[in-house]
PDB file of C-alpha atoms in Angstrom:
ATOM      1  CA  UNK A  14      -6.344  11.546  19.897  1.00 66.00           C
ATOM      2  CA  UNK A  15      -6.501  10.738  16.198  1.00 83.00           C
ATOM      3  CA  UNK A  16      -5.581   7.323  14.940  1.00 87.00           C
ATOM      4  CA  UNK A  17      -2.474   6.982  12.812  1.00 92.00           C
ATOM      5  CA  UNK A  18      -3.243   5.881   9.261  1.00 95.00           C
ATOM      6  CA  UNK A  19      -1.632   2.878   7.607  1.00 95.00           C
ATOM      7  CA  UNK A  20      -1.986   2.711   3.830  1.00 95.00           C
ATOM      8  CA  UNK A  21      -2.332  -0.936   2.782  1.00 94.00           C
ATOM      9  CA  UNK A  22      -1.455  -1.547  -0.862  1.00 92.00           C
ATOM     10  CA  UNK A  23      -0.200  -4.335  -3.075  1.00 90.00           C
ATOM     11  CA  UNK A  24       2.497  -3.641  -5.629  1.00 89.00           C
ATOM     12  CA  UNK A  25       2.711  -7.132  -7.055  1.00 87.00           C
ATOM     13  CA  UNK A  26       0.916 -10.421  -7.044  1.00 85.00           C
ATOM     14  CA  UNK A  27      -2.714 -10.984  -6.216  1.00 84.00           C
ATOM     15  CA  UNK A  28      -4.117 -12.347  -2.978  1.00 85.00           C
ATOM     16  CA  UNK A  29      -7.519 -13.516  -1.820  1.00 87.00           C
ATOM     17  CA  UNK A  30      -9.782 -10.687  -0.574  1.00 90.00           C
ATOM     18  CA  UNK A  31      -9.777 -12.443   2.799  1.00 92.00           C
ATOM     19  CA  UNK A  32      -6.073 -11.567   3.228  1.00 92.00           C
ATOM     20  CA  UNK A  33      -6.892  -7.879   2.865  1.00 92.00           C
ATOM     21  CA  UNK A  34      -9.760  -8.175   5.358  1.00 95.00           C
ATOM     22  CA  UNK A  35      -7.445  -9.873   7.866  1.00 96.00           C
ATOM     23  CA  UNK A  36      -4.760  -7.229   7.360  1.00 94.00           C
ATOM     24  CA  UNK A  37      -7.278  -4.440   7.979  1.00 96.00           C
ATOM     25  CA  UNK A  38      -8.580  -6.200  11.088  1.00 97.00           C
ATOM     26  CA  UNK A  39      -5.031  -6.612  12.381  1.00 96.00           C
ATOM     27  CA  UNK A  40      -4.268  -2.924  11.842  1.00 95.00           C
ATOM     28  CA  UNK A  41      -7.463  -1.945  13.695  1.00 95.00           C
ATOM     29  CA  UNK A  42      -6.574  -4.352  16.513  1.00 95.00           C
ATOM     30  CA  UNK A  43      -3.270  -2.476  16.897  1.00 92.00           C
ATOM     31  CA  UNK A  44      -5.277   0.776  17.136  1.00 93.00           C
ATOM     32  CA  UNK A  45      -4.331   2.157  13.749  1.00 93.00           C
ATOM     33  CA  UNK A  46      -6.673   3.161  10.947  1.00 96.00           C
ATOM     34  CA  UNK A  47      -6.260   1.062   7.779  1.00 96.00           C
ATOM     35  CA  UNK A  48      -6.747   2.708   4.401  1.00 96.00           C
ATOM     36  CA  UNK A  49      -6.861   0.858   1.104  1.00 93.00           C
ATOM     37  CA  UNK A  50      -6.992   2.166  -2.464  1.00 90.00           C
ATOM     38  CA  UNK A  51     -10.359   2.491  -4.161  1.00 87.00           C
ATOM     39  CA  UNK A  52      -9.164  -0.004  -6.784  1.00 86.00           C
ATOM     40  CA  UNK A  53      -7.337  -2.852  -5.066  1.00 81.00           C
ATOM     41  CA  UNK A  54      -8.370  -5.977  -6.979  1.00 84.00           C
ATOM     42  CA  UNK A  55      -8.908  -6.545 -10.695  1.00 84.00           C
ATOM     43  CA  UNK A  56      -9.221  -9.389 -13.148  1.00 84.00           C
ATOM     44  CA  UNK A  57      -5.529  -9.286 -14.092  1.00 83.00           C
ATOM     45  CA  UNK A  58      -4.289 -12.893 -14.487  1.00 82.00           C
ATOM     46  CA  UNK A  59      -0.996 -12.408 -12.584  1.00 81.00           C
ATOM     47  CA  UNK A  60      -1.030  -9.241 -10.519  1.00 86.00           C
ATOM     48  CA  UNK A  61      -3.421  -7.638  -8.078  1.00 85.00           C
ATOM     49  CA  UNK A  62      -4.251  -5.109 -10.823  1.00 88.00           C
ATOM     50  CA  UNK A  63      -2.612  -3.564 -13.893  1.00 90.00           C
ATOM     51  CA  UNK A  64       0.784  -1.840 -13.661  1.00 92.00           C
ATOM     52  CA  UNK A  65      -0.700   1.639 -14.059  1.00 93.00           C
ATOM     53  CA  UNK A  66      -3.139   1.098 -11.196  1.00 93.00           C
ATOM     54  CA  UNK A  67      -0.522  -0.428  -8.896  1.00 91.00           C
ATOM     55  CA  UNK A  68       1.793   2.523  -9.575  1.00 94.00           C
ATOM     56  CA  UNK A  69      -1.037   4.982  -8.921  1.00 94.00           C
ATOM     57  CA  UNK A  70      -1.871   3.227  -5.635  1.00 93.00           C
ATOM     58  CA  UNK A  71       1.787   3.346  -4.587  1.00 94.00           C
ATOM     59  CA  UNK A  72       2.140   7.021  -5.532  1.00 95.00           C
ATOM     60  CA  UNK A  73      -1.007   7.948  -3.606  1.00 95.00           C
ATOM     61  CA  UNK A  74       0.325   6.149  -0.528  1.00 96.00           C
ATOM     62  CA  UNK A  75       3.814   7.668  -0.866  1.00 94.00           C
ATOM     63  CA  UNK A  76       2.517  11.223  -1.226  1.00 96.00           C
ATOM     64  CA  UNK A  77      -0.273  10.963   1.371  1.00 96.00           C
ATOM     65  CA  UNK A  78       0.730  13.423   4.065  1.00 95.00           C
ATOM     66  CA  UNK A  79      -1.781  12.067   6.571  1.00 94.00           C
ATOM     67  CA  UNK A  80      -0.424   8.505   6.721  1.00 93.00           C
ATOM     68  CA  UNK A  81       2.559   7.318   8.710  1.00 89.00           C
ATOM     69  CA  UNK A  82       3.115   3.839   7.306  1.00 92.00           C
ATOM     70  CA  UNK A  83       2.737   2.013   3.993  1.00 93.00           C
ATOM     71  CA  UNK A  84       2.164  -1.726   4.233  1.00 92.00           C
ATOM     72  CA  UNK A  85       2.801  -3.523   0.954  1.00 90.00           C
ATOM     73  CA  UNK A  86       0.659  -6.588   1.447  1.00 86.00           C
ATOM     74  CA  UNK A  87       2.066  -8.361  -1.588  1.00 80.00           C
ATOM     75  CA  UNK A  88       5.236  -7.813  -3.583  1.00 78.00           C
ATOM     76  CA  UNK A  89       6.987 -10.017  -6.080  1.00 79.00           C
ATOM     77  CA  UNK A  90       7.924  -9.626  -9.709  1.00 82.00           C
ATOM     78  CA  UNK A  91       5.058  -7.224 -10.314  1.00 87.00           C
ATOM     79  CA  UNK A  92       6.767  -4.754  -8.003  1.00 90.00           C
ATOM     80  CA  UNK A  93       9.962  -4.751 -10.060  1.00 90.00           C
ATOM     81  CA  UNK A  94       7.902  -3.770 -13.099  1.00 91.00           C
ATOM     82  CA  UNK A  95       7.112  -0.467 -11.335  1.00 92.00           C
ATOM     83  CA  UNK A  96      10.715   0.470 -10.507  1.00 91.00           C
ATOM     84  CA  UNK A  97      11.626   2.374 -13.701  1.00 93.00           C
ATOM     85  CA  UNK A  98       8.671   4.743 -13.240  1.00 92.00           C
ATOM     86  CA  UNK A  99       9.126   4.909  -9.479  1.00 88.00           C
ATOM     87  CA  UNK A 100      12.741   6.042  -9.887  1.00 91.00           C
ATOM     88  CA  UNK A 101      11.606   9.078 -11.877  1.00 93.00           C
ATOM     89  CA  UNK A 102       9.295  10.384  -9.124  1.00 93.00           C
ATOM     90  CA  UNK A 103      10.178  13.293  -6.886  1.00 94.00           C
ATOM     91  CA  UNK A 104      10.619  12.299  -3.240  1.00 92.00           C
ATOM     92  CA  UNK A 105       7.552  12.854  -1.046  1.00 93.00           C
ATOM     93  CA  UNK A 106       7.603  16.019   1.085  1.00 91.00           C
ATOM     94  CA  UNK A 107       6.748  14.031   4.200  1.00 88.00           C
ATOM     95  CA  UNK A 108       8.752  10.963   5.141  1.00 86.00           C
ATOM     96  CA  UNK A 109       6.892   8.006   6.553  1.00 84.00           C
ATOM     97  CA  UNK A 110       7.629   7.279  10.193  1.00 77.00           C
ATOM     98  CA  UNK A 111       9.702   4.118  10.280  1.00 64.00           C
ATOM     99  CA  UNK A 112       9.298   3.842  14.046  1.00 62.00           C
ATOM    100  CA  UNK A 113       5.512   4.379  14.060  1.00 57.00           C
ATOM    101  CA  UNK A 114       4.729   0.699  13.886  1.00 53.00           C
ATOM    102  CA  UNK A 115       6.087  -2.141  15.909  1.00 50.00           C
ATOM    103  CA  UNK A 116       4.090  -5.345  15.612  1.00 51.00           C
TER     104      UNK A 116
END
């Protein structure tokens, strides 16, 4: 049986790397496979990384056909900065399974 994949991203504010490690450990504990973007953290003073990178991470998670859940670890005002571009995207072919995860 293959493990269900949970994409863990952040669309807004930054967090300590330890929070991401704990989130991944929690997902593994629940017998899911955590997946994080290649670029998660940056030196941006307010957000986890620049708008373009956060949008790319979100798009990759939305369009990933092998994942069932997207966990947005952090949100906030940085997320609202992505909305205009997000609204122009075509809907993903595969919907995420809203009942795949009960924690």
